[in-house]
Amino acid sequence: MIKLHDKYFKPFISEGEIMAAIKKIADQVAVDYKKETPIFVGVLNGAFMFVSDFLKAYPYPCEVSFVRLSSYQGLTSTGIVESLLDVPENIEGRSVIILEDIIDTGRTVKKLIDLFSNTKVKEFKIATLFYKSEVYNGEYDIDYFGLKIEDKFIVGYGLDYNELGRNLRAVYQLNQKHMINLVLFGKPGAGKGTQASFLKEKYNLKHISTGDVFRYNIKNGTELGTLAKSYIDKGELVPDEVTIKMLQDEVEKNPEASGFIFDGFPRTTAQAKALDDFLVSKEMRIDATIALEANDEVLIQRLLERGKVSGRSDDQDEKMIRNRFDEYNEKTAPLKDYYDDQGKFHSVNGIGSIEDITSRLAKVIEELQAV
Ligand code: AMP
């Protein structure tokens, strides 16, 4: 898996397959044109690699030239094809074979035909390395193609995503399943919030901490805040109905998110089930639950330290902390089995430097993305 700008791409067509496809086209063209010296016209920018390897595979005398067109911007074609470098001179009476990296809807083909329509060439042919035959709706029948491919956004071997990826030797396709939803699991003080703040940047995820949402409500004196406070102050869990509803609202508020990190939720089996049902209704799912493991004595020290800095009252009293651990052991710990049964439970050592723990988590996440 590779990342270009904000998107992930997975291997699609290997270097070997590309070379075989090029040889196939070169052999076919060679049969048709060995008796003359054709002019191959590469379409820049994308076709530069194809032109280079094609010429190396073409066994007879030939000439080469280029036109430059541009139509793609980002992932979707703008539909407007501009000519930035015009037709080569002295092509009258010659056989011209266009070398295109990819043909999809056919807009570029149309532009090429327009460009060459007044040039009095002897013959005009189009060869494309990749051909999205299902979406091609042009009238012109493509003369030579290397590989037919489905309508997927691809990069590599000259093709780019916002200018990146042209130098890749193989072709990669956009990884559509790039949404990752993670549950960060662990006792209070395990470092869920700290790690979430790094992971959300690294993987472009929305971080939802139910504890933070409660504290925000308490600070703003909302009804929800007053209710939550009565539980939080005792180190108890806020009732499921309230928490589940609140979590759903937070997800709904972020329809554009490319994935979520759930921190401090779910904390009970009922919450985990509600989360699964809710995500299914949105065609989403939890990809992994990652537990940050640390022993109680380390955690108590961390929480007491945090309490001094953050002023969180539930972090300042060892009795309250121990009560939160009891709540965890009784209500939250069983979720390990719940996620284990779904094959989604991963455990990470939560003791060490923040960076080391982030890399342990990143390793798990990157393995998920590679699937
Ligand atoms: P946290 O910041 O995650 O440690 O949460 C602080 C407190 O908020 C907890 O001790 C609970 O009282 C409450 N809380 C946070 N998340 C949940 C949840 N998923 N279910 C019930 N109570 C929660």
mmCIF file with all atom_site columns, N, CA and C in Angstrom, residues 249-284:
data_model
loop_
_atom_site.group_PDB
_atom_site.id
_atom_site.type_symbol
_atom_site.label_atom_id
_atom_site.label_alt_id
_atom_site.label_comp_id
_atom_site.label_asym_id
_atom_site.label_entity_id
_atom_site.label_seq_id
_atom_site.pdbx_PDB_ins_code
_atom_site.Cartn_x
_atom_site.Cartn_y
_atom_site.Cartn_z
_atom_site.occupancy
_atom_site.B_iso_or_equiv
_atom_site.pdbx_formal_charge
_atom_site.auth_seq_id
_atom_site.auth_comp_id
_atom_site.auth_asym_id
_atom_site.auth_atom_id
_atom_site.pdbx_PDB_model_num
ATOM 1   N N  . ASP A 1 249 ? -24.886 10.751 17.848 1.00 0.00 ? 249 ASP A N  1
ATOM 2   C CA . ASP A 1 249 ? -24.962 12.150 17.396 1.00 0.00 ? 249 ASP A CA 1
ATOM 3   C C  . ASP A 1 249 ? -23.596 12.640 16.913 1.00 0.00 ? 249 ASP A C  1
ATOM 4   N N  . GLU A 1 250 ? -22.554 12.251 17.629 1.00 0.00 ? 250 GLU A N  1
ATOM 5   C CA . GLU A 1 250 ? -21.203 12.702 17.253 1.00 0.00 ? 250 GLU A CA 1
ATOM 6   C C  . GLU A 1 250 ? -20.802 12.143 15.887 1.00 0.00 ? 250 GLU A C  1
ATOM 7   N N  . VAL A 1 251 ? -21.154 10.876 15.634 1.00 0.00 ? 251 VAL A N  1
ATOM 8   C CA . VAL A 1 251 ? -20.831 10.276 14.333 1.00 0.00 ? 251 VAL A CA 1
ATOM 9   C C  . VAL A 1 251 ? -21.627 10.990 13.230 1.00 0.00 ? 251 VAL A C  1
ATOM 10  N N  . GLU A 1 252 ? -22.909 11.207 13.503 1.00 0.00 ? 252 GLU A N  1
ATOM 11  C CA . GLU A 1 252 ? -23.788 11.868 12.509 1.00 0.00 ? 252 GLU A CA 1
ATOM 12  C C  . GLU A 1 252 ? -23.289 13.270 12.146 1.00 0.00 ? 252 GLU A C  1
ATOM 13  N N  . LYS A 1 253 ? -22.644 13.919 13.113 1.00 0.00 ? 253 LYS A N  1
ATOM 14  C CA . LYS A 1 253 ? -22.166 15.285 12.871 1.00 0.00 ? 253 LYS A CA 1
ATOM 15  C C  . LYS A 1 253 ? -21.001 15.321 11.888 1.00 0.00 ? 253 LYS A C  1
ATOM 16  N N  . ASN A 1 254 ? -20.427 14.145 11.590 1.00 0.00 ? 254 ASN A N  1
ATOM 17  C CA . ASN A 1 254 ? -19.217 14.100 10.761 1.00 0.00 ? 254 ASN A CA 1
ATOM 18  C C  . ASN A 1 254 ? -19.372 13.200 9.541  1.00 0.00 ? 254 ASN A C  1
ATOM 19  N N  . PRO A 1 255 ? -20.330 13.528 8.666  1.00 0.00 ? 255 PRO A N  1
ATOM 20  C CA . PRO A 1 255 ? -20.579 12.646 7.530  1.00 0.00 ? 255 PRO A CA 1
ATOM 21  C C  . PRO A 1 255 ? -19.390 12.552 6.559  1.00 0.00 ? 255 PRO A C  1
ATOM 22  N N  . GLU A 1 256 ? -18.515 13.542 6.589  1.00 0.00 ? 256 GLU A N  1
ATOM 23  C CA . GLU A 1 256 ? -17.395 13.553 5.640  1.00 0.00 ? 256 GLU A CA 1
ATOM 24  C C  . GLU A 1 256 ? -16.172 12.817 6.168  1.00 0.00 ? 256 GLU A C  1
ATOM 25  N N  . ALA A 1 257 ? -16.222 12.355 7.418  1.00 0.00 ? 257 ALA A N  1
ATOM 26  C CA . ALA A 1 257 ? -15.016 11.760 8.022  1.00 0.00 ? 257 ALA A CA 1
ATOM 27  C C  . ALA A 1 257 ? -14.560 10.544 7.230  1.00 0.00 ? 257 ALA A C  1
ATOM 28  N N  . SER A 1 258 ? -13.243 10.381 7.139  1.00 0.00 ? 258 SER A N  1
ATOM 29  C CA . SER A 1 258 ? -12.752 9.197  6.419  1.00 0.00 ? 258 SER A CA 1
ATOM 30  C C  . SER A 1 258 ? -12.478 8.067  7.391  1.00 0.00 ? 258 SER A C  1
ATOM 31  N N  . GLY A 1 259 ? -13.012 8.176  8.594  1.00 0.00 ? 259 GLY A N  1
ATOM 32  C CA . GLY A 1 259 ? -12.866 7.119  9.594  1.00 0.00 ? 259 GLY A CA 1
ATOM 33  C C  . GLY A 1 259 ? -12.899 7.734  10.984 1.00 0.00 ? 259 GLY A C  1
ATOM 34  N N  . PHE A 1 260 ? -13.123 6.888  11.974 1.00 0.00 ? 260 PHE A N  1
ATOM 35  C CA . PHE A 1 260 ? -13.245 7.384  13.352 1.00 0.00 ? 260 PHE A CA 1
ATOM 36  C C  . PHE A 1 260 ? -12.311 6.625  14.296 1.00 0.00 ? 260 PHE A C  1
ATOM 37  N N  . ILE A 1 261 ? -11.872 7.338  15.308 1.00 0.00 ? 261 ILE A N  1
ATOM 38  C CA . ILE A 1 261 ? -11.228 6.667  16.440 1.00 0.00 ? 261 ILE A CA 1
ATOM 39  C C  . ILE A 1 261 ? -12.187 6.831  17.611 1.00 0.00 ? 261 ILE A C  1
ATOM 40  N N  . PHE A 1 262 ? -12.705 5.729  18.107 1.00 0.00 ? 262 PHE A N  1
ATOM 41  C CA . PHE A 1 262 ? -13.573 5.776  19.269 1.00 0.00 ? 262 PHE A CA 1
ATOM 42  C C  . PHE A 1 262 ? -12.707 5.566  20.509 1.00 0.00 ? 262 PHE A C  1
ATOM 43  N N  . ASP A 1 263 ? -12.738 6.557  21.374 1.00 0.00 ? 263 ASP A N  1
ATOM 44  C CA . ASP A 1 263 ? -11.867 6.548  22.557 1.00 0.00 ? 263 ASP A CA 1
ATOM 45  C C  . ASP A 1 263 ? -12.771 6.629  23.790 1.00 0.00 ? 263 ASP A C  1
ATOM 46  N N  . GLY A 1 264 ? -12.737 5.573  24.577 1.00 0.00 ? 264 GLY A N  1
ATOM 47  C CA . GLY A 1 264 ? -13.592 5.550  25.764 1.00 0.00 ? 264 GLY A CA 1
ATOM 48  C C  . GLY A 1 264 ? -14.996 5.067  25.447 1.00 0.00 ? 264 GLY A C  1
ATOM 49  N N  . PHE A 1 265 ? -15.201 4.562  24.288 1.00 0.00 ? 265 PHE A N  1
ATOM 50  C CA . PHE A 1 265 ? -16.473 4.001  23.868 1.00 0.00 ? 265 PHE A CA 1
ATOM 51  C C  . PHE A 1 265 ? -16.159 2.872  22.888 1.00 0.00 ? 265 PHE A C  1
ATOM 52  N N  . PRO A 1 266 ? -16.794 1.722  22.942 1.00 0.00 ? 266 PRO A N  1
ATOM 53  C CA . PRO A 1 266 ? -17.761 1.293  23.949 1.00 0.00 ? 266 PRO A CA 1
ATOM 54  C C  . PRO A 1 266 ? -17.078 0.876  25.260 1.00 0.00 ? 266 PRO A C  1
ATOM 55  N N  . ARG A 1 267 ? -17.837 0.978  26.340 1.00 0.00 ? 267 ARG A N  1
ATOM 56  C CA . ARG A 1 267 ? -17.332 0.572  27.648 1.00 0.00 ? 267 ARG A CA 1
ATOM 57  C C  . ARG A 1 267 ? -18.181 -0.532 28.243 1.00 0.00 ? 267 ARG A C  1
ATOM 58  N N  . THR A 1 268 ? -19.252 -0.913 27.562 1.00 0.00 ? 268 THR A N  1
ATOM 59  C CA . THR A 1 268 ? -20.068 -2.043 28.030 1.00 0.00 ? 268 THR A CA 1
ATOM 60  C C  . THR A 1 268 ? -20.444 -2.873 26.800 1.00 0.00 ? 268 THR A C  1
ATOM 61  N N  . THR A 1 269 ? -20.857 -4.121 27.044 1.00 0.00 ? 269 THR A N  1
ATOM 62  C CA . THR A 1 269 ? -21.252 -4.970 25.917 1.00 0.00 ? 269 THR A CA 1
ATOM 63  C C  . THR A 1 269 ? -22.451 -4.361 25.194 1.00 0.00 ? 269 THR A C  1
ATOM 64  N N  . ALA A 1 270 ? -23.374 -3.776 25.963 1.00 0.00 ? 270 ALA A N  1
ATOM 65  C CA . ALA A 1 270 ? -24.548 -3.145 25.318 1.00 0.00 ? 270 ALA A CA 1
ATOM 66  C C  . ALA A 1 270 ? -24.101 -2.025 24.379 1.00 0.00 ? 270 ALA A C  1
ATOM 67  N N  . GLN A 1 271 ? -23.121 -1.254 24.807 1.00 0.00 ? 271 GLN A N  1
ATOM 68  C CA . GLN A 1 271 ? -22.619 -0.176 23.945 1.00 0.00 ? 271 GLN A CA 1
ATOM 69  C C  . GLN A 1 271 ? -21.953 -0.754 22.693 1.00 0.00 ? 271 GLN A C  1
ATOM 70  N N  . ALA A 1 272 ? -21.197 -1.835 22.868 1.00 0.00 ? 272 ALA A N  1
ATOM 71  C CA . ALA A 1 272 ? -20.504 -2.442 21.718 1.00 0.00 ? 272 ALA A CA 1
ATOM 72  C C  . ALA A 1 272 ? -21.514 -2.944 20.692 1.00 0.00 ? 272 ALA A C  1
ATOM 73  N N  . LYS A 1 273 ? -22.574 -3.580 21.183 1.00 0.00 ? 273 LYS A N  1
ATOM 74  C CA . LYS A 1 273 ? -23.607 -4.089 20.267 1.00 0.00 ? 273 LYS A CA 1
ATOM 75  C C  . LYS A 1 273 ? -24.316 -2.933 19.572 1.00 0.00 ? 273 LYS A C  1
ATOM 76  N N  . ALA A 1 274 ? -24.646 -1.914 20.370 1.00 0.00 ? 274 ALA A N  1
ATOM 77  C CA . ALA A 1 274 ? -25.325 -0.757 19.775 1.00 0.00 ? 274 ALA A CA 1
ATOM 78  C C  . ALA A 1 274 ? -24.439 -0.107 18.715 1.00 0.00 ? 274 ALA A C  1
ATOM 79  N N  . LEU A 1 275 ? -23.143 -0.054 18.995 1.00 0.00 ? 275 LEU A N  1
ATOM 80  C CA . LEU A 1 275 ? -22.221 0.553  18.028 1.00 0.00 ? 275 LEU A CA 1
ATOM 81  C C  . LEU A 1 275 ? -22.183 -0.266 16.735 1.00 0.00 ? 275 LEU A C  1
ATOM 82  N N  . ASP A 1 276 ? -22.094 -1.576 16.871 1.00 0.00 ? 276 ASP A N  1
ATOM 83  C CA . ASP A 1 276 ? -22.083 -2.441 15.676 1.00 0.00 ? 276 ASP A CA 1
ATOM 84  C C  . ASP A 1 276 ? -23.349 -2.234 14.844 1.00 0.00 ? 276 ASP A C  1
ATOM 85  N N  . ASP A 1 277 ? -24.516 -2.257 15.517 1.00 0.00 ? 277 ASP A N  1
ATOM 86  C CA . ASP A 1 277 ? -25.791 -2.103 14.789 1.00 0.00 ? 277 ASP A CA 1
ATOM 87  C C  . ASP A 1 277 ? -25.857 -0.746 14.090 1.00 0.00 ? 277 ASP A C  1
ATOM 88  N N  . PHE A 1 278 ? -25.430 0.257  14.826 1.00 0.00 ? 278 PHE A N  1
ATOM 89  C CA . PHE A 1 278 ? -25.475 1.617  14.281 1.00 0.00 ? 278 PHE A CA 1
ATOM 90  C C  . PHE A 1 278 ? -24.563 1.734  13.055 1.00 0.00 ? 278 PHE A C  1
ATOM 91  N N  . LEU A 1 279 ? -23.356 1.172  13.160 1.00 0.00 ? 279 LEU A N  1
ATOM 92  C CA . LEU A 1 279 ? -22.418 1.270  12.033 1.00 0.00 ? 279 LEU A CA 1
ATOM 93  C C  . LEU A 1 279 ? -22.935 0.497  10.829 1.00 0.00 ? 279 LEU A C  1
ATOM 94  N N  . VAL A 1 280 ? -23.531 -0.674 11.072 1.00 0.00 ? 280 VAL A N  1
ATOM 95  C CA . VAL A 1 280 ? -24.091 -1.449 9.960  1.00 0.00 ? 280 VAL A CA 1
ATOM 96  C C  . VAL A 1 280 ? -25.128 -0.600 9.223  1.00 0.00 ? 280 VAL A C  1
ATOM 97  N N  . SER A 1 281 ? -25.952 0.117  9.990  1.00 0.00 ? 281 SER A N  1
ATOM 98  C CA . SER A 1 281 ? -27.002 0.932  9.361  1.00 0.00 ? 281 SER A CA 1
ATOM 99  C C  . SER A 1 281 ? -26.401 2.039  8.500  1.00 0.00 ? 281 SER A C  1
ATOM 100 N N  . LYS A 1 282 ? -25.127 2.347  8.722  1.00 0.00 ? 282 LYS A N  1
ATOM 101 C CA . LYS A 1 282 ? -24.456 3.386  7.927  1.00 0.00 ? 282 LYS A CA 1
ATOM 102 C C  . LYS A 1 282 ? -23.440 2.775  6.965  1.00 0.00 ? 282 LYS A C  1
ATOM 103 N N  . GLU A 1 283 ? -23.541 1.473  6.754  1.00 0.00 ? 283 GLU A N  1
ATOM 104 C CA . GLU A 1 283 ? -22.593 0.736  5.903  1.00 0.00 ? 283 GLU A CA 1
ATOM 105 C C  . GLU A 1 283 ? -21.154 0.962  6.340  1.00 0.00 ? 283 GLU A C  1
ATOM 106 N N  . MET A 1 284 ? -20.981 0.992  7.648  1.00 0.00 ? 284 MET A N  1
ATOM 107 C CA . MET A 1 284 ? -19.634 1.128  8.207  1.00 0.00 ? 284 MET A CA 1
ATOM 108 C C  . MET A 1 284 ? -19.407 -0.056 9.135  1.00 0.00 ? 284 MET A C  1
#
